[in-house]
Amino acid sequence: MDPRTECIEFINPATGEKFGEVRMSTEEEVMRARREMAAAQVTWAAKPLKERARIIKEFQRVIIDATDELTAIVNQDHGKSRGDALHEVIMTVDKIHQYARLSPKWLGRRRVPPGLYFFRRYYTERVPFGVVGIIGPWNYPIDLMLPPIVAALLAGNTVVVKPSEVAAATGVELEKLFQRVPELAPFVRFIHGDGRVGAALVKSKPDLLFLTGSVKTGRIVAKAAAEHMIPFLYELGGKDPMLVLEDADIRAAAHWGVWGAFYTTGQACVSVERVYVHEKVYDAFVAAVLEETAKFTVGYSPDIDNPYRMGPLTFERQCDIVNTHLQDAIAKGARVLMGGQQTGMFIEPTVLADVDHTMQVMREETFGPVLPIMKVSDDTHAIQMANHSEMGLSAYVWSRDLAHAKRVAEQLQVGVVNINDTMSHYPVSLLPFGGVKMSGNARTHGAGEVTQFTHTKSYAVGAPPNPIDPATMVRYPGHYRLGKAILGGFFGVTPQQRVAPLLDYLTNDPKGRQAVTRTAVGLSAASVVGVMAAVMLGRKK
């Protein structure tokens, strides 16, 4: 990486115009950023959690004030409409608001029952990892970047951030926002560049890595992280299925299924990527989909009032993936019912029929405006096809009978199921979101997004061992029968298990016999245990 010559250019995908650039960070700068964040983390973590939350609220104010700046830069950088960019800002601010408000509860100390150690206290605390390295995506560069940064900060970490080189202008804008909060700026560092800068970040050995990206990128980062034994959290997208059952509201399923497939040009991890329709309603559904797709206007405008429903794809490589999937499907027998043509970075909303799982478009993440529809014979067939995927992020089920939909939803191998709608689960800031299989192990939205940036530290606190503590007594030799009495008295399942060991101790153990004779004057510690165990005999199962 030569800082004198290597820059990331900002290119508007809709117009092809260059509107800026940023110099790539060098490996030396990445290493320095990691060292400086490590030094700063001690200061940041020492701040009371409520103080960190107060500072984050100030950052929230800055974001809201900068809304128009953010939507304008995302519009240029990504090609999505100002309105769609505004949705991204709203979702981001919602999460930040909730995290700042609820983190003291989520990160607070937790008492733990003492077991048999009656005279000691046990509790756990959430402890930050230290320096968190965050590698961000290009498709939602605000919503998929700022909440994990804020969550990591609230947890007491400092952060080194590498925005996607495809959304580099947005990354620079986000860096400026942090610089507007002097109390926060020293604890976040942005580095800019391509995959080489990401590799340098991993090489710098942060204490935790968080990635949102493709499966291909996830594998590369996972391998590098494993070499250094760096804990690694990742969200790698989805191949989200939509199941249209025999009793579905066909008009609604078609309307919102089309919207879920083509919103933001299909470049969302929760986009509808494949549809399975019961054979009895297949023809009606396809007809309704074509009617809805015809309404999806394509174009670009930098204005707040944008008349278009769908914009361009964000960069050439994504166009290549979409076209590869289309060509593979057509070669294997799929029919293009509508769309499929490309002009510049714009690809028409495309509907495919006669698809099957030999085709890439049904198995791999397309991340573009393509809606393949497959006919299935019944619920079982639909469920089998939906689960026939390496990914498992979200799924959509349509049925007028909610109990029917729920039975199907319970059999889908995904992290979230949305019944009778598409995508509406994602904007709910406190609904846990994340996938299974190769979709990742990270969790966003809610307490999990904050707590995953911590590890638990446990404490056992008290005076030196108390001689009348049952757990202290059994440390010494000669207390086998007492140990069995404690085991049965506290944990026995049947009356026999609870009573027999205690009777054995009291009648056959010398110390137990002493306890019987000395109980009246309260002189034996063992008698105390006997009383405790006797009390436990009255417990309900």
Coordinates of C-alpha atoms in Angstrom, one line a residue:
M1 CA 0.0 0.0 0.0
D2 CA 1.6 3.2 -1.2
P3 CA -0.1 6.2 0.5
R4 CA 1.3 8.5 -2.2
T5 CA -0.6 6.9 -5.0
E6 CA -3.3 4.6 -3.8
C7 CA -6.7 6.1 -3.2
I8 CA -10.2 4.8 -3.1
E9 CA -12.4 6.8 -5.5
F10 CA -16.0 7.8 -4.8
I11 CA -18.1 6.8 -7.9
N12 CA -21.8 7.4 -8.2
P13 CA -23.1 4.1 -9.6
A14 CA -26.1 5.7 -11.2
T15 CA -24.2 8.4 -13.1
G16 CA -20.6 7.0 -13.2
E17 CA -19.3 10.4 -12.0
K18 CA -16.4 10.6 -9.5
F19 CA -17.3 12.8 -6.6
G20 CA -14.2 12.4 -4.3
E21 CA -11.6 10.1 -3.0
V22 CA -9.9 9.0 0.2
R23 CA -6.3 7.9 0.7
M24 CA -5.9 4.3 1.7
S25 CA -4.5 3.7 5.1
T26 CA -1.0 2.0 5.2
E27 CA -0.3 -1.1 7.3
E28 CA 1.8 1.1 9.6
E29 CA -1.2 3.4 10.2
V30 CA -3.4 0.4 10.9
M31 CA -0.9 -1.0 13.5
R32 CA -0.6 2.5 15.1
A33 CA -4.4 2.8 15.2
R34 CA -4.6 -0.5 17.1
R35 CA -1.9 0.5 19.6
E36 CA -3.5 3.9 20.2
M37 CA -6.9 2.4 20.7
A38 CA -5.5 -0.1 23.2
A39 CA -4.0 2.8 25.2
A40 CA -7.2 4.8 25.1
Q41 CA -9.4 1.8 26.1
V42 CA -8.3 2.0 29.7
T43 CA -9.6 5.6 29.9
W44 CA -12.8 4.8 28.1
A45 CA -13.6 1.7 30.1
A46 CA -13.0 3.5 33.4
K47 CA -15.9 5.9 32.7
P48 CA -19.1 4.9 34.4
L49 CA -21.5 3.2 32.1
K50 CA -24.1 6.0 32.5
E51 CA -21.4 8.5 31.4
R52 CA -20.6 6.4 28.3
A53 CA -24.3 6.3 27.6
R54 CA -24.6 10.1 28.0
I55 CA -21.8 10.6 25.5
I56 CA -23.5 8.2 23.0
K57 CA -26.7 10.2 23.3
E58 CA -24.7 13.3 22.3
F59 CA -23.5 11.3 19.2
Q60 CA -27.2 10.4 18.6
R61 CA -28.0 14.1 18.5
V62 CA -25.2 14.7 16.0
I63 CA -26.5 11.9 13.7
I64 CA -30.0 13.4 13.7
D65 CA -28.7 16.9 12.9
A66 CA -26.7 15.4 10.0
T67 CA -29.6 13.4 8.5
D68 CA -29.7 15.3 5.3
E69 CA -26.0 15.1 4.8
L70 CA -26.1 11.4 5.4
T71 CA -28.9 10.7 3.0
A72 CA -27.2 12.8 0.3
I73 CA -23.9 10.9 0.6
V74 CA -25.5 7.5 0.7
N75 CA -27.6 8.5 -2.4
Q76 CA -24.3 9.3 -4.2
D77 CA -22.3 6.5 -2.8
H78 CA -24.7 3.7 -3.1
G79 CA -27.3 4.8 -5.6
K80 CA -30.3 4.2 -3.3
S81 CA -32.9 6.9 -3.0
R82 CA -32.8 9.6 -0.3
G83 CA -36.0 8.1 1.2
D84 CA -34.4 4.7 1.4
A85 CA -31.3 6.2 3.0
L86 CA -33.5 8.0 5.5
H87 CA -35.0 4.6 6.5
E88 CA -31.5 3.5 7.2
V89 CA -30.8 6.5 9.4
I90 CA -34.1 6.0 11.3
M91 CA -33.3 2.3 12.0
T92 CA -29.8 3.3 13.1
V93 CA -30.9 6.0 15.5
D94 CA -33.6 3.8 16.9
K95 CA -31.1 1.2 17.9
I96 CA -28.6 3.7 19.3
H97 CA -31.4 5.3 21.4
Q98 CA -32.4 1.9 22.8
Y99 CA -28.9 0.7 23.5
A100 CA -28.0 3.9 25.4
R101 CA -31.1 3.6 27.4
L102 CA -31.0 -0.1 28.2
S103 CA -27.2 -0.8 28.4
P104 CA -27.0 -0.2 32.2
K105 CA -29.6 -2.9 32.6
W106 CA -28.0 -5.3 30.1
L107 CA -24.4 -4.8 31.4
G108 CA -25.2 -4.7 35.1
R109 CA -23.9 -7.0 37.7
R110 CA -25.8 -10.3 38.1
R111 CA -26.1 -12.1 41.4
V112 CA -25.6 -15.9 41.3
P113 CA -27.1 -18.3 43.9
P114 CA -24.4 -19.5 46.3
G115 CA -25.3 -23.2 46.2
L116 CA -24.1 -24.8 49.4
Y117 CA -21.8 -21.9 50.3
F118 CA -24.3 -19.9 52.4
F119 CA -21.8 -17.5 53.8
R120 CA -20.3 -16.2 50.5
R121 CA -21.6 -14.0 47.7
Y122 CA -21.3 -14.8 44.0
Y123 CA -21.9 -12.6 41.0
T124 CA -20.8 -11.9 37.4
E125 CA -19.9 -8.7 35.6
R126 CA -19.7 -7.9 31.9
V127 CA -16.1 -7.0 30.9
P128 CA -15.1 -5.4 27.6
F129 CA -12.8 -7.3 25.3
G130 CA -10.5 -4.3 24.8
V131 CA -10.0 -3.2 21.1
V132 CA -12.7 -4.3 18.7
G133 CA -12.0 -4.4 15.0
I134 CA -15.1 -3.8 12.9
I135 CA -15.2 -4.5 9.1
G136 CA -18.3 -3.0 7.6
P137 CA -20.4 -3.8 4.5
W138 CA -21.3 -1.7 1.6
N139 CA -25.1 -2.3 1.2
Y140 CA -26.3 -0.6 4.5
P141 CA -23.2 1.4 5.4
I142 CA -24.9 3.4 8.2
D143 CA -27.2 0.8 9.8
L144 CA -24.7 -2.0 9.6
M145 CA -21.8 0.1 10.8
L146 CA -22.9 2.5 13.5
P147 CA -25.0 0.2 15.8
P148 CA -22.1 -2.3 16.3
I149 CA -19.7 0.5 16.8
V150 CA -21.9 2.1 19.4
A151 CA -22.7 -1.3 21.1
A152 CA -18.9 -2.0 21.4
L153 CA -18.3 1.5 22.9
L154 CA -21.2 1.2 25.4
A155 CA -19.7 -2.1 26.5
G156 CA -16.4 -0.3 27.3
N157 CA -14.3 -1.2 24.2
T158 CA -12.5 1.1 21.8
V159 CA -13.0 0.5 18.1
V160 CA -10.9 0.4 14.9
V161 CA -13.3 0.6 12.0
K162 CA -12.7 -0.3 8.3
P163 CA -15.7 0.7 6.1
S164 CA -16.2 -1.1 2.8
E165 CA -14.2 0.4 0.0
V166 CA -17.5 0.2 -2.1
A167 CA -19.1 2.6 0.4
A168 CA -15.9 4.6 1.1
A169 CA -17.6 8.1 0.9
T170 CA -20.1 7.0 3.6
G171 CA -17.3 5.8 5.7
V172 CA -15.5 9.1 5.5
E173 CA -18.8 10.9 6.4
L174 CA -19.3 8.6 9.5
E175 CA -15.7 9.4 10.6
K176 CA -16.6 13.1 10.5
L177 CA -19.6 12.5 12.7
F178 CA -17.5 11.0 15.4
Q179 CA -15.1 13.9 15.2
R180 CA -18.0 16.2 16.0
V181 CA -18.2 14.7 19.5
P182 CA -14.9 15.5 21.2
E183 CA -15.7 13.3 24.2
L184 CA -16.1 10.3 21.8
A185 CA -13.6 10.9 19.0
P186 CA -10.5 9.7 20.8
F187 CA -12.0 6.2 21.3
V188 CA -12.9 5.4 17.6
R189 CA -10.4 5.2 14.8
F190 CA -11.3 4.8 11.1
I191 CA -9.0 3.2 8.6
H192 CA -9.8 3.3 4.9
G193 CA -9.0 1.0 2.0
D194 CA -9.6 -2.3 0.3
G195 CA -9.1 -5.9 1.4
R196 CA -5.4 -5.3 2.1
V197 CA -6.4 -2.8 4.8
G198 CA -8.8 -5.3 6.2
A199 CA -6.0 -7.9 6.3
A200 CA -3.8 -5.4 8.1
L201 CA -6.5 -4.9 10.7
V202 CA -6.7 -8.7 11.3
K203 CA -2.9 -8.8 11.4
S204 CA -2.9 -6.1 14.1
K205 CA -4.6 -8.6 16.4
P206 CA -7.5 -6.7 17.8
D207 CA -9.1 -8.4 20.9
L208 CA -12.3 -9.1 19.0
L209 CA -13.3 -9.0 15.3
F210 CA -16.8 -8.2 14.0
L211 CA -17.5 -8.6 10.3
T212 CA -20.6 -8.0 8.2
G213 CA -20.0 -9.2 4.7
S214 CA -20.2 -12.1 2.2
V215 CA -19.5 -15.8 2.9
K216 CA -16.4 -15.5 0.7
T217 CA -15.0 -12.6 2.8
G218 CA -16.1 -14.4 6.0
R219 CA -14.0 -17.4 5.1
I220 CA -10.9 -15.3 4.4
V221 CA -11.2 -13.3 7.7
A222 CA -12.1 -16.4 9.7
K223 CA -8.9 -18.2 8.5
A224 CA -6.8 -15.2 9.4
A225 CA -8.5 -14.7 12.7
A226 CA -8.0 -18.4 13.6
E227 CA -4.3 -18.1 12.9
H228 CA -4.0 -15.5 15.7
M229 CA -6.8 -17.0 17.8
I230 CA -8.8 -13.8 17.6
P231 CA -12.5 -14.2 18.7
F232 CA -14.6 -13.6 15.6
L233 CA -18.2 -12.6 15.2
Y234 CA -19.7 -12.5 11.7
E235 CA -22.9 -11.9 9.8
L236 CA -22.6 -13.2 6.2
G237 CA -26.0 -12.6 4.6
G238 CA -28.8 -14.9 3.6
K239 CA -30.7 -16.6 0.9
D240 CA -34.1 -15.8 2.3
P241 CA -37.0 -18.0 1.1
M242 CA -40.7 -17.0 0.9
L243 CA -43.3 -19.7 1.3
V244 CA -46.8 -19.1 -0.2
L245 CA -49.1 -21.7 1.3
E246 CA -52.3 -22.9 -0.2
D247 CA -54.4 -20.7 2.0
A248 CA -52.4 -17.5 1.5
D249 CA -53.7 -14.1 0.6
I250 CA -52.3 -14.1 -2.9
R251 CA -52.6 -10.4 -3.7
A252 CA -50.9 -9.4 -0.4
A253 CA -48.2 -12.1 -0.8
A254 CA -47.5 -10.9 -4.4
H255 CA -47.5 -7.2 -3.5
W256 CA -45.2 -7.5 -0.5
G257 CA -43.1 -10.3 -1.9
V258 CA -42.2 -8.2 -4.9
W259 CA -41.4 -5.3 -2.6
G260 CA -39.3 -7.5 -0.4
A261 CA -37.4 -8.8 -3.5
F262 CA -36.7 -5.5 -5.2
Y263 CA -36.5 -2.9 -2.4
T264 CA -33.0 -1.3 -2.5
T265 CA -32.5 -3.3 -5.7
G266 CA -32.5 -6.5 -3.8
Q267 CA -29.2 -5.6 -2.1
A268 CA -30.3 -6.4 1.5
C269 CA -29.4 -9.5 3.5
V270 CA -33.2 -9.9 4.2
S271 CA -34.4 -9.6 0.6
V272 CA -36.7 -12.2 -0.7
E273 CA -34.3 -14.3 -2.8
R274 CA -36.5 -17.3 -3.7
V275 CA -40.2 -18.2 -3.6
Y276 CA -41.9 -21.5 -3.1
V277 CA -45.6 -21.5 -4.1
H278 CA -48.2 -24.2 -3.5
E279 CA -49.2 -25.7 -6.9
K280 CA -52.9 -24.9 -6.4
V281 CA -52.2 -21.1 -6.2
Y282 CA -49.1 -21.0 -8.3
D283 CA -50.6 -19.6 -11.5
A284 CA -52.6 -16.9 -9.6
F285 CA -49.5 -15.9 -7.6
V286 CA -47.3 -15.6 -10.7
A287 CA -49.9 -13.5 -12.5
A288 CA -50.1 -11.2 -9.5
V289 CA -46.3 -10.9 -9.2
L290 CA -46.0 -9.9 -12.8
E291 CA -48.7 -7.2 -12.3
E292 CA -46.8 -5.9 -9.2
T293 CA -43.4 -6.0 -10.9
A294 CA -44.6 -3.9 -13.8
K295 CA -45.3 -1.1 -11.3
F296 CA -41.6 -1.1 -10.1
T297 CA -40.1 2.0 -11.8
V298 CA -36.3 2.1 -12.2
G299 CA -34.2 5.2 -12.1
Y300 CA -32.1 7.6 -10.1
S301 CA -32.6 11.0 -8.6
P302 CA -30.6 13.0 -6.0
D303 CA -33.8 14.8 -4.9
I304 CA -35.6 14.1 -1.6
D305 CA -38.8 13.4 -3.6
N306 CA -37.7 10.5 -5.7
P307 CA -40.3 9.1 -8.1
Y308 CA -38.5 5.8 -8.7
R309 CA -39.1 2.5 -6.8
M310 CA -35.6 1.0 -7.5
G311 CA -32.2 2.4 -8.3
P312 CA -28.9 0.9 -9.7
L313 CA -26.8 -1.9 -8.3
T314 CA -24.0 -0.4 -6.3
F315 CA -20.9 -1.7 -8.2
E316 CA -19.9 -3.7 -11.2
R317 CA -19.0 -6.9 -9.4
Q318 CA -22.5 -7.2 -8.1
C319 CA -23.9 -6.8 -11.6
D320 CA -21.6 -9.6 -12.7
I321 CA -23.0 -11.9 -10.0
V322 CA -26.6 -11.2 -10.9
N323 CA -25.9 -11.8 -14.6
T324 CA -24.0 -15.0 -13.9
H325 CA -27.0 -16.3 -11.9
L326 CA -29.4 -15.3 -14.6
Q327 CA -27.4 -16.9 -17.4
D328 CA -26.9 -20.1 -15.4
A329 CA -30.6 -20.3 -14.7
I330 CA -31.6 -19.7 -18.3
A331 CA -29.0 -22.3 -19.5
K332 CA -30.6 -24.9 -17.2
G333 CA -34.2 -24.3 -18.3
A334 CA -35.5 -21.3 -16.4
R335 CA -37.8 -18.8 -18.2
V336 CA -37.6 -15.0 -17.8
L337 CA -41.1 -13.9 -17.4
M338 CA -40.2 -10.2 -17.0
G339 CA -37.1 -8.0 -16.9
G340 CA -33.6 -9.3 -17.1
Q341 CA -32.1 -6.5 -19.2
Q342 CA -29.2 -4.3 -18.0
T343 CA -28.5 -0.6 -18.9
G344 CA -25.4 0.7 -17.2
M345 CA -25.6 -0.3 -13.5
F346 CA -29.4 -0.7 -13.7
I347 CA -30.8 -4.2 -14.0
E348 CA -34.6 -4.5 -14.5
P349 CA -36.7 -6.2 -11.9
T350 CA -36.6 -9.8 -13.0
V351 CA -39.0 -12.6 -12.5
L352 CA -38.0 -16.2 -13.2
A353 CA -40.1 -19.4 -13.5
D354 CA -39.3 -23.1 -14.0
V355 CA -36.4 -22.8 -11.6
D356 CA -34.9 -25.6 -9.5
H357 CA -32.1 -26.2 -7.1
T358 CA -29.6 -27.1 -9.7
M359 CA -29.4 -23.4 -10.4
Q360 CA -27.2 -20.9 -8.7
V361 CA -30.0 -18.4 -8.4
M362 CA -31.8 -20.9 -6.0
R363 CA -28.7 -21.8 -3.9
E364 CA -26.3 -18.8 -3.8
E365 CA -26.9 -15.3 -2.6
T366 CA -27.8 -13.2 -5.7
F367 CA -28.1 -9.8 -3.9
G368 CA -29.9 -8.2 -6.8
P369 CA -33.4 -7.6 -8.3
V370 CA -34.2 -11.2 -9.2
L371 CA -37.3 -13.1 -8.0
P372 CA -37.2 -16.9 -8.9
I373 CA -40.5 -18.7 -8.3
M374 CA -40.7 -22.5 -7.8
K375 CA -43.9 -24.6 -7.7
V376 CA -44.2 -27.0 -4.8
S377 CA -46.7 -29.8 -4.1
D378 CA -47.4 -29.2 -0.4
D379 CA -46.1 -27.7 2.8
T380 CA -43.6 -30.5 3.3
H381 CA -42.1 -29.9 -0.1
A382 CA -41.9 -26.1 0.5
I383 CA -40.2 -26.6 3.9
Q384 CA -37.7 -29.1 2.4
M385 CA -36.8 -26.7 -0.4
A386 CA -36.5 -23.7 2.0
N387 CA -34.2 -25.6 4.2
H388 CA -32.1 -26.8 1.3
S389 CA -29.6 -24.0 1.7
E390 CA -26.2 -23.4 3.4
M391 CA -27.7 -20.1 4.7
G392 CA -30.4 -19.5 7.3
L393 CA -31.0 -15.8 8.0
S394 CA -34.7 -15.0 7.6
A395 CA -37.8 -16.6 6.0
Y396 CA -41.3 -15.5 5.1
V397 CA -44.5 -17.5 5.3
W398 CA -47.9 -16.5 3.9
S399 CA -51.1 -18.0 5.1
R400 CA -54.5 -16.7 6.2
D401 CA -54.4 -19.2 9.1
L402 CA -51.8 -18.0 11.6
A403 CA -51.7 -21.4 13.3
H404 CA -50.9 -23.0 10.0
A405 CA -48.2 -20.5 9.3
K406 CA -46.7 -21.0 12.7
R407 CA -46.5 -24.7 12.3
V408 CA -44.6 -24.2 9.0
A409 CA -42.4 -21.5 10.6
E410 CA -41.3 -23.7 13.4
Q411 CA -39.8 -26.1 10.8
L412 CA -37.7 -23.6 9.0
Q413 CA -34.0 -23.5 9.7
V414 CA -33.5 -19.8 10.1
G415 CA -32.9 -17.1 12.7
V416 CA -36.1 -15.2 12.1
V417 CA -39.5 -16.0 10.5
N418 CA -41.8 -13.2 9.4
I419 CA -45.4 -14.3 8.8
N420 CA -47.6 -12.4 6.3
D421 CA -45.1 -9.7 5.5
T422 CA -41.5 -9.2 4.3
M423 CA -38.6 -7.4 5.9
S424 CA -40.7 -5.8 8.7
H425 CA -38.8 -7.8 11.4
Y426 CA -35.5 -6.1 10.7
P427 CA -36.5 -2.5 11.7
V428 CA -37.6 -3.6 15.2
S429 CA -34.6 -2.5 17.2
L430 CA -35.1 -4.9 20.2
L431 CA -36.1 -8.0 18.2
P432 CA -33.0 -10.2 18.2
F433 CA -31.7 -10.7 14.7
G434 CA -29.2 -13.1 13.3
G435 CA -28.9 -16.3 11.4
V436 CA -27.9 -20.0 11.6
K437 CA -25.7 -22.1 9.3
M438 CA -23.4 -20.0 7.2
S439 CA -25.4 -16.8 7.8
G440 CA -23.3 -16.3 10.8
N441 CA -23.0 -16.3 14.6
A442 CA -23.3 -12.6 15.3
R443 CA -26.5 -11.1 16.9
T444 CA -27.8 -7.6 16.3
H445 CA -30.8 -5.8 17.6
G446 CA -31.3 -5.8 21.3
A447 CA -29.3 -6.9 24.3
G448 CA -27.3 -9.5 22.3
E449 CA -25.7 -6.8 20.1
V450 CA -24.3 -5.1 23.1
T451 CA -23.4 -8.1 25.3
Q452 CA -21.6 -9.9 22.5
F453 CA -18.9 -7.2 22.8
T454 CA -18.2 -8.4 26.4
H455 CA -17.1 -11.5 28.2
T456 CA -18.3 -12.5 31.7
K457 CA -16.0 -12.2 34.7
S458 CA -17.2 -14.1 37.8
Y459 CA -16.5 -13.2 41.4
A460 CA -16.7 -15.3 44.7
V461 CA -16.5 -12.9 47.7
G462 CA -16.6 -13.4 51.4
A463 CA -14.7 -13.9 54.7
P464 CA -12.5 -17.0 55.2
P465 CA -14.5 -20.3 55.2
N466 CA -17.1 -20.5 57.9
P467 CA -16.9 -23.8 60.0
I468 CA -20.6 -24.2 60.0
D469 CA -20.9 -23.9 56.2
P470 CA -21.8 -27.4 54.9
A471 CA -19.5 -27.0 52.0
T472 CA -16.6 -26.2 54.4
M473 CA -17.3 -29.2 56.7
V474 CA -17.0 -31.8 53.8
R475 CA -13.6 -30.5 52.9
Y476 CA -12.2 -32.5 55.8
P477 CA -11.7 -36.2 55.9
G478 CA -14.3 -38.4 57.7
H479 CA -17.5 -36.7 56.4
Y480 CA -18.6 -39.1 53.7
R481 CA -22.0 -39.8 55.3
L482 CA -22.5 -36.1 56.0
G483 CA -21.8 -35.4 52.3
K484 CA -24.4 -37.9 51.3
A485 CA -26.9 -36.4 53.8
I486 CA -26.3 -33.0 52.2
L487 CA -26.6 -34.5 48.7
G488 CA -29.9 -36.2 49.5
G489 CA -31.3 -33.4 51.7
F490 CA -30.7 -30.6 49.2
F491 CA -31.0 -32.4 45.9
G492 CA -32.9 -35.7 46.4
V493 CA -35.8 -36.3 44.0
T494 CA -37.8 -38.8 46.1
P495 CA -38.6 -38.9 49.8
Q496 CA -36.4 -42.0 50.1
Q497 CA -33.4 -40.1 48.6
R498 CA -33.9 -37.2 50.9
V499 CA -34.5 -39.2 54.2
A500 CA -32.3 -42.3 54.0
P501 CA -28.9 -40.6 53.8
L502 CA -29.7 -38.3 56.7
L503 CA -30.8 -41.3 58.9
D504 CA -27.7 -43.2 57.9
Y505 CA -25.6 -40.2 59.0
L506 CA -27.4 -39.7 62.3
T507 CA -27.3 -43.4 63.2
N508 CA -24.0 -44.8 61.8
D509 CA -21.6 -41.9 61.7
P510 CA -19.9 -41.1 65.0
K511 CA -20.2 -37.4 64.4
G512 CA -23.8 -37.9 63.5
R513 CA -24.5 -39.7 66.8
Q514 CA -22.8 -36.9 68.6
A515 CA -25.1 -34.5 66.8
V516 CA -28.1 -36.3 68.1
T517 CA -27.0 -36.2 71.7
R518 CA -25.7 -32.6 71.6
T519 CA -28.5 -31.0 69.5
A520 CA -30.5 -30.1 72.6
V521 CA -27.7 -27.8 73.9
G522 CA -26.8 -26.6 70.4
L523 CA -23.1 -27.4 70.8
S524 CA -22.4 -29.3 67.5
A525 CA -21.8 -27.7 64.2
A526 CA -22.9 -31.0 62.6
S527 CA -26.3 -30.6 64.3
V528 CA -26.7 -27.3 62.4
V529 CA -26.2 -29.2 59.2
G530 CA -28.6 -31.8 60.3
V531 CA -31.3 -29.2 61.0
M532 CA -30.6 -27.6 57.6
A533 CA -30.9 -30.9 55.8
A534 CA -34.0 -31.7 57.8
V535 CA -35.6 -28.5 56.6
M536 CA -34.9 -29.6 53.1
L537 CA -36.9 -32.8 53.6
G538 CA -40.0 -30.7 53.5
R539 CA -39.3 -29.3 50.1
K540 CA -41.8 -30.1 47.3
K541 CA -40.4 -32.1 44.4

